[in-house]
């Protein structure tokens, strides 16, 4: 699939062609990249008065659908037959020509390049909202507390027994098509490992980090011939404070994922106890 992007728009008045761009969707065939502008979302809601809630509903539905598609792409990479239900450029060309409702899409634009997070965010800043690159300072304080708890109650307790802060890539796992840092990981009959993800990141980054974690678990289990049901993988993530936000919906969607158990930063001592219980050791050369 050729790399393309489309601008997501809201038409406050469906009787006219006036639209406000609120988000950007891109795809290079291996992943969908999605980002919305909070400032432009709020602007569109102000223009819609009593129907303002519809904008939040649209954003939520698009976000959930893209998350689902990205998970299907990862699953398809391990199966015999490729996924053929993707949203391609022809689909968005059709929407651009015939959609005249509240939600609209620009005609797809093509790029002679592959997409990564940095490139996508630069494109988003150029086309939609340049303020995307500014992060509130309060998030840094929250993250410091988050990582301090993990370092004190997990990393310091297991660093002499298993790998900690280890970067796994194609040199350590030949089938890897990305690099990924694990907070800790060990092996003794089954894997014990943990990945921390603060949920004050962008939805785009959350989707990438979680999708890559799922892929890594599958790749490791296949490489070392381990039953995924017997592994002890953990995702360290504090529950987002804003209920019904996209971040909170994402958190709710992963808490029952069978590949890992979600624990908050105050519960990481249970991971250290699991390492002790299983007598996990280092295994990477």
mmCIF file of N, CA and C in Angstrom, residues 22-141:
data_model
loop_
_atom_site.group_PDB
_atom_site.id
_atom_site.type_symbol
_atom_site.label_atom_id
_atom_site.label_comp_id
_atom_site.label_asym_id
_atom_site.label_seq_id
_atom_site.Cartn_x
_atom_site.Cartn_y
_atom_site.Cartn_z
ATOM 1 N N UNK A 22 -9.860 18.885 11.986
ATOM 2 C CA UNK A 22 -9.654 18.563 13.400
ATOM 3 C C UNK A 22 -8.632 17.447 13.617
ATOM 4 N N UNK A 23 -8.275 16.734 12.556
ATOM 5 C CA UNK A 23 -7.365 15.612 12.769
ATOM 6 C C UNK A 23 -6.687 15.160 11.494
ATOM 7 N N UNK A 24 -5.741 14.241 11.667
ATOM 8 C CA UNK A 24 -4.971 13.720 10.541
ATOM 9 C C UNK A 24 -4.857 12.207 10.677
ATOM 10 N N UNK A 25 -5.073 11.517 9.563
ATOM 11 C CA UNK A 25 -4.935 10.062 9.498
ATOM 12 C C UNK A 25 -3.971 9.723 8.378
ATOM 13 N N UNK A 26 -2.972 8.896 8.678
ATOM 14 C CA UNK A 26 -1.993 8.489 7.672
ATOM 15 C C UNK A 26 -1.801 6.982 7.736
ATOM 16 N N UNK A 27 -1.344 6.404 6.623
ATOM 17 C CA UNK A 27 -1.101 4.969 6.584
ATOM 18 C C UNK A 27 -0.007 4.669 5.571
ATOM 19 N N UNK A 28 0.898 3.752 5.930
ATOM 20 C CA UNK A 28 1.944 3.327 4.996
ATOM 21 C C UNK A 28 1.838 1.838 4.684
ATOM 22 N N UNK A 29 0.703 1.245 5.050
ATOM 23 C CA UNK A 29 0.483 -0.171 4.781
ATOM 24 C C UNK A 29 0.807 -1.060 5.963
ATOM 25 N N UNK A 30 1.677 -0.582 6.867
ATOM 26 C CA UNK A 30 2.064 -1.390 8.023
ATOM 27 C C UNK A 30 1.437 -0.875 9.319
ATOM 28 N N UNK A 31 0.857 0.335 9.272
ATOM 29 C CA UNK A 31 0.274 0.929 10.469
ATOM 30 C C UNK A 31 -0.533 2.169 10.090
ATOM 31 N N UNK A 32 -1.575 2.434 10.875
ATOM 32 C CA UNK A 32 -2.323 3.680 10.760
ATOM 33 C C UNK A 32 -1.842 4.642 11.844
ATOM 34 N N UNK A 33 -1.705 5.902 11.463
ATOM 35 C CA UNK A 33 -1.287 6.949 12.395
ATOM 36 C C UNK A 33 -2.426 7.958 12.490
ATOM 37 N N UNK A 34 -2.854 8.267 13.721
ATOM 38 C CA UNK A 34 -4.024 9.123 13.922
ATOM 39 C C UNK A 34 -3.758 10.121 15.035
ATOM 40 N N UNK A 35 -4.134 11.370 14.797
ATOM 41 C CA UNK A 35 -4.007 12.409 15.833
ATOM 42 C C UNK A 35 -5.086 13.456 15.628
ATOM 43 N N UNK A 36 -5.683 13.896 16.736
ATOM 44 C CA UNK A 36 -6.671 14.970 16.697
ATOM 45 C C UNK A 36 -6.132 16.180 17.452
ATOM 46 N N UNK A 37 -6.591 17.351 17.060
ATOM 47 C CA UNK A 37 -6.232 18.598 17.734
ATOM 48 C C UNK A 37 -7.317 18.953 18.739
ATOM 49 N N UNK A 38 -6.950 19.031 20.023
ATOM 50 C CA UNK A 38 -7.918 19.406 21.049
ATOM 51 C C UNK A 38 -8.451 20.813 20.799
ATOM 52 N N UNK A 39 -7.572 21.717 20.389
ATOM 53 C CA UNK A 39 -7.986 23.102 20.143
ATOM 54 C C UNK A 39 -9.018 23.178 19.022
ATOM 55 N N UNK A 40 -8.777 22.449 17.940
ATOM 56 C CA UNK A 40 -9.705 22.488 16.808
ATOM 57 C C UNK A 40 -10.991 21.711 17.096
ATOM 58 N N UNK A 41 -10.882 20.646 17.886
ATOM 59 C CA UNK A 41 -12.084 19.931 18.321
ATOM 60 C C UNK A 41 -12.997 20.874 19.106
ATOM 61 N N UNK A 42 -12.409 21.601 20.047
ATOM 62 C CA UNK A 42 -13.196 22.518 20.872
ATOM 63 C C UNK A 42 -13.795 23.640 20.032
ATOM 64 N N UNK A 43 -13.045 24.100 19.047
ATOM 65 C CA UNK A 43 -13.560 25.148 18.156
ATOM 66 C C UNK A 43 -14.768 24.647 17.374
ATOM 67 N N UNK A 44 -14.689 23.415 16.875
ATOM 68 C CA UNK A 44 -15.810 22.861 16.116
ATOM 69 C C UNK A 44 -17.033 22.663 17.012
ATOM 70 N N UNK A 45 -16.802 22.295 18.289
ATOM 71 C CA UNK A 45 -17.930 22.102 19.204
ATOM 72 C C UNK A 45 -18.620 23.428 19.524
ATOM 73 N N UNK A 46 -17.834 24.495 19.624
ATOM 74 C CA UNK A 46 -18.432 25.805 19.880
ATOM 75 C C UNK A 46 -19.327 26.250 18.739
ATOM 76 N N UNK A 47 -18.990 25.823 17.528
ATOM 77 C CA UNK A 47 -19.783 26.194 16.357
ATOM 78 C C UNK A 47 -21.059 25.375 16.237
ATOM 79 N N UNK A 48 -21.146 24.264 16.977
ATOM 80 C CA UNK A 48 -22.279 23.352 16.828
ATOM 81 C C UNK A 48 -23.297 23.445 17.952
ATOM 82 N N UNK A 49 -23.006 24.227 18.980
ATOM 83 C CA UNK A 49 -23.936 24.451 20.080
ATOM 84 C C UNK A 49 -24.428 23.145 20.703
ATOM 85 N N UNK A 50 -25.758 22.861 20.567
ATOM 86 C CA UNK A 50 -26.351 21.717 21.255
ATOM 87 C C UNK A 50 -25.879 20.369 20.703
ATOM 88 N N UNK A 51 -25.286 20.345 19.518
ATOM 89 C CA UNK A 51 -24.795 19.094 18.929
ATOM 90 C C UNK A 51 -23.297 18.903 19.146
ATOM 91 N N UNK A 52 -22.727 19.661 20.081
ATOM 92 C CA UNK A 52 -21.287 19.621 20.313
ATOM 93 C C UNK A 52 -20.811 18.231 20.714
ATOM 94 N N UNK A 53 -21.642 17.472 21.457
ATOM 95 C CA UNK A 53 -21.242 16.141 21.927
ATOM 96 C C UNK A 53 -20.971 15.183 20.767
ATOM 97 N N UNK A 54 -21.539 15.480 19.599
ATOM 98 C CA UNK A 54 -21.349 14.614 18.439
ATOM 99 C C UNK A 54 -19.886 14.563 18.018
ATOM 100 N N UNK A 55 -19.165 15.660 18.200
ATOM 101 C CA UNK A 55 -17.748 15.699 17.824
ATOM 102 C C UNK A 55 -16.953 14.702 18.660
ATOM 103 N N UNK A 56 -17.199 14.689 19.973
ATOM 104 C CA UNK A 56 -16.501 13.740 20.849
ATOM 105 C C UNK A 56 -16.835 12.301 20.456
ATOM 106 N N UNK A 57 -18.084 12.066 20.099
ATOM 107 C CA UNK A 57 -18.497 10.722 19.695
ATOM 108 C C UNK A 57 -17.761 10.288 18.418
ATOM 109 N N UNK A 58 -17.660 11.205 17.457
ATOM 110 C CA UNK A 58 -16.970 10.904 16.200
ATOM 111 C C UNK A 58 -15.497 10.584 16.454
ATOM 112 N N UNK A 59 -14.849 11.415 17.250
ATOM 113 C CA UNK A 59 -13.425 11.213 17.557
ATOM 114 C C UNK A 59 -13.213 9.873 18.249
ATOM 115 N N UNK A 60 -14.069 9.549 19.203
ATOM 116 C CA UNK A 60 -13.955 8.283 19.928
ATOM 117 C C UNK A 60 -14.116 7.096 18.993
ATOM 118 N N UNK A 61 -15.127 7.148 18.119
ATOM 119 C CA UNK A 61 -15.385 6.025 17.217
ATOM 120 C C UNK A 61 -14.244 5.822 16.216
ATOM 121 N N UNK A 62 -13.729 6.914 15.679
ATOM 122 C CA UNK A 62 -12.600 6.803 14.744
ATOM 123 C C UNK A 62 -11.378 6.234 15.453
ATOM 124 N N UNK A 63 -11.094 6.728 16.651
ATOM 125 C CA UNK A 63 -9.922 6.278 17.416
ATOM 126 C C UNK A 63 -10.013 4.789 17.721
ATOM 127 N N UNK A 64 -11.178 4.338 18.168
ATOM 128 C CA UNK A 64 -11.353 2.920 18.493
ATOM 129 C C UNK A 64 -11.216 2.045 17.253
ATOM 130 N N UNK A 65 -11.749 2.531 16.126
ATOM 131 C CA UNK A 65 -11.673 1.742 14.898
ATOM 132 C C UNK A 65 -10.234 1.629 14.401
ATOM 133 N N UNK A 66 -9.480 2.700 14.495
ATOM 134 C CA UNK A 66 -8.081 2.669 14.063
ATOM 135 C C UNK A 66 -7.255 1.775 14.983
ATOM 136 N N UNK A 67 -7.522 1.830 16.286
ATOM 137 C CA UNK A 67 -6.841 0.925 17.213
ATOM 138 C C UNK A 67 -7.115 -0.527 16.836
ATOM 139 N N UNK A 68 -8.366 -0.828 16.510
ATOM 140 C CA UNK A 68 -8.744 -2.185 16.126
ATOM 141 C C UNK A 68 -8.023 -2.613 14.858
ATOM 142 N N UNK A 69 -7.956 -1.724 13.875
ATOM 143 C CA UNK A 69 -7.280 -2.054 12.623
ATOM 144 C C UNK A 69 -5.791 -2.313 12.844
ATOM 145 N N UNK A 70 -5.146 -1.504 13.670
ATOM 146 C CA UNK A 70 -3.718 -1.698 13.930
ATOM 147 C C UNK A 70 -3.460 -3.038 14.622
ATOM 148 N N UNK A 71 -4.352 -3.441 15.513
ATOM 149 C CA UNK A 71 -4.217 -4.751 16.149
ATOM 150 C C UNK A 71 -4.395 -5.871 15.124
ATOM 151 N N UNK A 72 -5.329 -5.676 14.189
ATOM 152 C CA UNK A 72 -5.557 -6.682 13.150
ATOM 153 C C UNK A 72 -4.351 -6.795 12.222
ATOM 154 N N UNK A 73 -3.682 -5.664 11.958
ATOM 155 C CA UNK A 73 -2.486 -5.681 11.112
ATOM 156 C C UNK A 73 -1.389 -6.503 11.776
ATOM 157 N N UNK A 74 -1.180 -6.286 13.084
ATOM 158 C CA UNK A 74 -0.164 -7.042 13.816
ATOM 159 C C UNK A 74 -0.483 -8.532 13.792
ATOM 160 N N UNK A 75 -1.757 -8.867 14.016
ATOM 161 C CA UNK A 75 -2.168 -10.266 13.996
ATOM 162 C C UNK A 75 -1.991 -10.871 12.614
ATOM 163 N N UNK A 76 -2.298 -10.093 11.587
ATOM 164 C CA UNK A 76 -2.192 -10.570 10.209
ATOM 165 C C UNK A 76 -0.758 -10.891 9.829
ATOM 166 N N UNK A 77 0.211 -10.171 10.439
ATOM 167 C CA UNK A 77 1.626 -10.400 10.113
ATOM 168 C C UNK A 77 2.105 -11.792 10.497
ATOM 169 N N UNK A 78 1.372 -12.448 11.409
ATOM 170 C CA UNK A 78 1.766 -13.782 11.856
ATOM 171 C C UNK A 78 0.921 -14.880 11.211
ATOM 172 N N UNK A 79 -0.001 -14.499 10.323
ATOM 173 C CA UNK A 79 -0.892 -15.464 9.705
ATOM 174 C C UNK A 79 -0.535 -15.697 8.241
ATOM 175 N N UNK A 80 -1.080 -16.774 7.693
ATOM 176 C CA UNK A 80 -0.749 -17.182 6.330
ATOM 177 C C UNK A 80 -1.306 -16.213 5.299
ATOM 178 N N UNK A 81 -2.534 -15.741 5.524
ATOM 179 C CA UNK A 81 -3.173 -14.875 4.537
ATOM 180 C C UNK A 81 -3.190 -13.431 5.043
ATOM 181 N N UNK A 82 -2.796 -12.483 4.214
ATOM 182 C CA UNK A 82 -2.729 -11.081 4.639
ATOM 183 C C UNK A 82 -4.107 -10.483 4.856
ATOM 184 N N UNK A 83 -4.134 -9.433 5.661
ATOM 185 C CA UNK A 83 -5.375 -8.717 5.933
ATOM 186 C C UNK A 83 -5.812 -7.950 4.692
ATOM 187 N N UNK A 84 -7.096 -8.076 4.327
ATOM 188 C CA UNK A 84 -7.573 -7.389 3.121
ATOM 189 C C UNK A 84 -8.739 -6.454 3.412
ATOM 190 N N UNK A 85 -8.920 -6.104 4.694
ATOM 191 C CA UNK A 85 -10.045 -5.232 5.063
ATOM 192 C C UNK A 85 -9.576 -3.863 5.526
ATOM 193 N N UNK A 86 -8.448 -3.400 4.979
ATOM 194 C CA UNK A 86 -7.901 -2.115 5.397
ATOM 195 C C UNK A 86 -8.641 -0.948 4.759
ATOM 196 N N UNK A 87 -8.503 0.220 5.399
ATOM 197 C CA UNK A 87 -9.030 1.455 4.827
ATOM 198 C C UNK A 87 -7.952 2.018 3.915
ATOM 199 N N UNK A 88 -8.143 1.887 2.605
ATOM 200 C CA UNK A 88 -7.112 2.329 1.663
ATOM 201 C C UNK A 88 -7.436 3.696 1.083
ATOM 202 N N UNK A 89 -6.542 4.188 0.219
ATOM 203 C CA UNK A 89 -6.704 5.527 -0.343
ATOM 204 C C UNK A 89 -7.954 5.631 -1.214
ATOM 205 N N UNK A 90 -8.309 4.538 -1.913
ATOM 206 C CA UNK A 90 -9.502 4.560 -2.749
ATOM 207 C C UNK A 90 -10.762 4.794 -1.915
ATOM 208 N N UNK A 91 -10.782 4.224 -0.704
ATOM 209 C CA UNK A 91 -11.927 4.390 0.180
ATOM 210 C C UNK A 91 -12.103 5.856 0.577
ATOM 211 N N UNK A 92 -10.986 6.516 0.911
ATOM 212 C CA UNK A 92 -11.076 7.918 1.315
ATOM 213 C C UNK A 92 -11.332 8.838 0.120
ATOM 214 N N UNK A 93 -10.914 8.426 -1.056
ATOM 215 C CA UNK A 93 -11.260 9.181 -2.262
ATOM 216 C C UNK A 93 -12.762 9.141 -2.475
ATOM 217 N N UNK A 94 -13.337 7.983 -2.238
ATOM 218 C CA UNK A 94 -14.796 7.835 -2.351
ATOM 219 C C UNK A 94 -15.504 8.730 -1.333
ATOM 220 N N UNK A 95 -15.020 8.704 -0.084
ATOM 221 C CA UNK A 95 -15.639 9.537 0.946
ATOM 222 C C UNK A 95 -15.521 11.016 0.603
ATOM 223 N N UNK A 96 -14.367 11.397 0.069
ATOM 224 C CA UNK A 96 -14.156 12.792 -0.291
ATOM 225 C C UNK A 96 -15.149 13.246 -1.358
ATOM 226 N N UNK A 97 -15.466 12.367 -2.273
ATOM 227 C CA UNK A 97 -16.359 12.722 -3.388
ATOM 228 C C UNK A 97 -17.830 12.706 -2.998
ATOM 229 N N UNK A 98 -18.201 11.795 -2.090
ATOM 230 C CA UNK A 98 -19.634 11.578 -1.869
ATOM 231 C C UNK A 98 -20.129 11.891 -0.460
ATOM 232 N N UNK A 99 -19.239 12.079 0.504
ATOM 233 C CA UNK A 99 -19.688 12.374 1.857
ATOM 234 C C UNK A 99 -20.053 13.851 1.979
ATOM 235 N N UNK A 100 -21.272 14.127 2.424
ATOM 236 C CA UNK A 100 -21.708 15.516 2.592
ATOM 237 C C UNK A 100 -22.343 15.745 3.964
ATOM 238 N N UNK A 101 -21.989 14.885 4.925
ATOM 239 C CA UNK A 101 -22.538 15.003 6.262
ATOM 240 C C UNK A 101 -21.621 15.776 7.198
ATOM 241 N N UNK A 102 -21.779 15.535 8.484
ATOM 242 C CA UNK A 102 -20.995 16.228 9.498
ATOM 243 C C UNK A 102 -19.508 15.873 9.406
ATOM 244 N N UNK A 103 -19.190 14.588 9.217
ATOM 245 C CA UNK A 103 -17.814 14.107 9.134
ATOM 246 C C UNK A 103 -17.370 14.019 7.672
ATOM 247 N N UNK A 104 -16.213 14.619 7.385
ATOM 248 C CA UNK A 104 -15.705 14.604 6.021
ATOM 249 C C UNK A 104 -14.198 14.349 6.015
ATOM 250 N N UNK A 105 -13.694 13.910 4.857
ATOM 251 C CA UNK A 105 -12.269 13.617 4.695
ATOM 252 C C UNK A 105 -11.744 14.296 3.441
ATOM 253 N N UNK A 106 -10.514 14.766 3.524
ATOM 254 C CA UNK A 106 -9.907 15.373 2.336
ATOM 255 C C UNK A 106 -9.536 14.291 1.332
ATOM 256 N N UNK A 107 -9.309 14.686 0.112
ATOM 257 C CA UNK A 107 -8.818 13.753 -0.887
ATOM 258 C C UNK A 107 -7.441 13.257 -0.452
ATOM 259 N N UNK A 108 -7.182 11.949 -0.492
ATOM 260 C CA UNK A 108 -5.891 11.421 -0.027
ATOM 261 C C UNK A 108 -4.707 12.049 -0.756
ATOM 262 N N UNK A 109 -3.678 12.374 -0.006
ATOM 263 C CA UNK A 109 -2.422 12.865 -0.565
ATOM 264 C C UNK A 109 -1.357 11.796 -0.344
ATOM 265 N N UNK A 110 -0.495 11.605 -1.335
ATOM 266 C CA UNK A 110 0.460 10.507 -1.289
ATOM 267 C C UNK A 110 1.865 11.014 -0.968
ATOM 268 N N UNK A 111 2.614 10.165 -0.255
ATOM 269 C CA UNK A 111 3.984 10.485 0.144
ATOM 270 C C UNK A 111 4.921 9.392 -0.350
ATOM 271 N N UNK A 112 6.043 9.787 -0.867
ATOM 272 C CA UNK A 112 7.056 8.831 -1.294
ATOM 273 C C UNK A 112 8.004 8.563 -0.130
ATOM 274 N N UNK A 113 7.423 7.999 0.964
ATOM 275 C CA UNK A 113 8.192 7.811 2.190
ATOM 276 C C UNK A 113 7.412 6.892 3.108
ATOM 277 N N UNK A 114 8.089 6.321 4.095
ATOM 278 C CA UNK A 114 7.421 5.567 5.147
ATOM 279 C C UNK A 114 7.173 6.509 6.313
ATOM 280 N N UNK A 115 6.210 6.154 7.162
ATOM 281 C CA UNK A 115 5.823 7.012 8.268
ATOM 282 C C UNK A 115 6.405 6.476 9.580
ATOM 283 N N UNK A 116 6.910 7.382 10.403
ATOM 284 C CA UNK A 116 7.198 7.049 11.795
ATOM 285 C C UNK A 116 6.576 8.148 12.653
ATOM 286 N N UNK A 117 6.672 8.002 13.954
ATOM 287 C CA UNK A 117 5.998 8.953 14.837
ATOM 288 C C UNK A 117 6.497 10.378 14.645
ATOM 289 N N UNK A 118 7.803 10.540 14.535
ATOM 290 C CA UNK A 118 8.377 11.882 14.385
ATOM 291 C C UNK A 118 7.889 12.553 13.102
ATOM 292 N N UNK A 119 7.902 11.810 11.994
ATOM 293 C CA UNK A 119 7.460 12.368 10.713
ATOM 294 C C UNK A 119 5.972 12.701 10.746
ATOM 295 N N UNK A 120 5.194 11.812 11.373
ATOM 296 C CA UNK A 120 3.757 12.048 11.429
ATOM 297 C C UNK A 120 3.426 13.297 12.242
ATOM 298 N N UNK A 121 4.071 13.452 13.391
ATOM 299 C CA UNK A 121 3.791 14.617 14.226
ATOM 300 C C UNK A 121 4.216 15.924 13.558
ATOM 301 N N UNK A 122 5.293 15.877 12.787
ATOM 302 C CA UNK A 122 5.712 17.069 12.040
ATOM 303 C C UNK A 122 4.673 17.406 10.973
ATOM 304 N N UNK A 123 4.153 16.381 10.319
ATOM 305 C CA UNK A 123 3.114 16.591 9.308
ATOM 306 C C UNK A 123 1.844 17.133 9.961
ATOM 307 N N UNK A 124 1.516 16.602 11.133
ATOM 308 C CA UNK A 124 0.347 17.072 11.864
ATOM 309 C C UNK A 124 0.513 18.539 12.253
ATOM 310 N N UNK A 125 1.700 18.890 12.731
ATOM 311 C CA UNK A 125 1.965 20.282 13.123
ATOM 312 C C UNK A 125 1.871 21.213 11.924
ATOM 313 N N UNK A 126 2.297 20.728 10.760
ATOM 314 C CA UNK A 126 2.273 21.544 9.549
ATOM 315 C C UNK A 126 0.857 21.728 9.013
ATOM 316 N N UNK A 127 0.046 20.680 9.056
ATOM 317 C CA UNK A 127 -1.265 20.695 8.410
ATOM 318 C C UNK A 127 -2.434 21.009 9.349
ATOM 319 N N UNK A 128 -2.293 20.646 10.634
ATOM 320 C CA UNK A 128 -3.446 20.735 11.532
ATOM 321 C C UNK A 128 -3.214 21.696 12.699
ATOM 322 N N UNK A 129 -2.213 21.407 13.522
ATOM 323 C CA UNK A 129 -2.049 22.184 14.748
ATOM 324 C C UNK A 129 -0.592 22.144 15.187
ATOM 325 N N UNK A 130 0.090 23.269 15.072
ATOM 326 C CA UNK A 130 1.513 23.317 15.421
ATOM 327 C C UNK A 130 1.756 23.164 16.916
ATOM 328 N N UNK A 131 0.712 23.302 17.736
ATOM 329 C CA UNK A 131 0.880 23.196 19.181
ATOM 330 C C UNK A 131 1.007 21.755 19.660
ATOM 331 N N UNK A 132 0.936 20.787 18.768
ATOM 332 C CA UNK A 132 1.040 19.386 19.146
ATOM 333 C C UNK A 132 2.371 19.083 19.804
ATOM 334 N N UNK A 133 3.407 19.835 19.462
ATOM 335 C CA UNK A 133 4.746 19.546 19.986
ATOM 336 C C UNK A 133 4.969 20.106 21.384
ATOM 337 N N UNK A 134 4.002 20.870 21.900
ATOM 338 C CA UNK A 134 4.154 21.436 23.231
ATOM 339 C C UNK A 134 3.497 20.525 24.262
ATOM 340 N N UNK A 135 4.243 20.064 25.246
ATOM 341 C CA UNK A 135 3.734 19.190 26.298
ATOM 342 C C UNK A 135 3.617 19.967 27.607
ATOM 343 N N UNK A 136 2.483 19.882 28.283
ATOM 344 C CA UNK A 136 2.327 20.575 29.567
ATOM 345 C C UNK A 136 3.371 20.112 30.580
ATOM 346 N N UNK A 137 3.926 21.043 31.359
ATOM 347 C CA UNK A 137 4.963 20.699 32.323
ATOM 348 C C UNK A 137 4.451 19.791 33.424
ATOM 349 N N UNK A 138 3.144 19.852 33.726
ATOM 350 C CA UNK A 138 2.587 19.006 34.775
ATOM 351 C C UNK A 138 2.787 17.534 34.460
ATOM 352 N N UNK A 139 2.839 17.187 33.176
ATOM 353 C CA UNK A 139 3.020 15.799 32.786
ATOM 354 C C UNK A 139 4.399 15.302 33.188
ATOM 355 N N UNK A 140 5.397 16.149 33.118
ATOM 356 C CA UNK A 140 6.741 15.746 33.483
ATOM 357 C C UNK A 140 6.794 15.385 34.964
ATOM 358 N N UNK A 141 6.111 16.173 35.808
ATOM 359 C CA UNK A 141 6.083 15.905 37.242
ATOM 360 C C UNK A 141 5.395 14.579 37.524
#
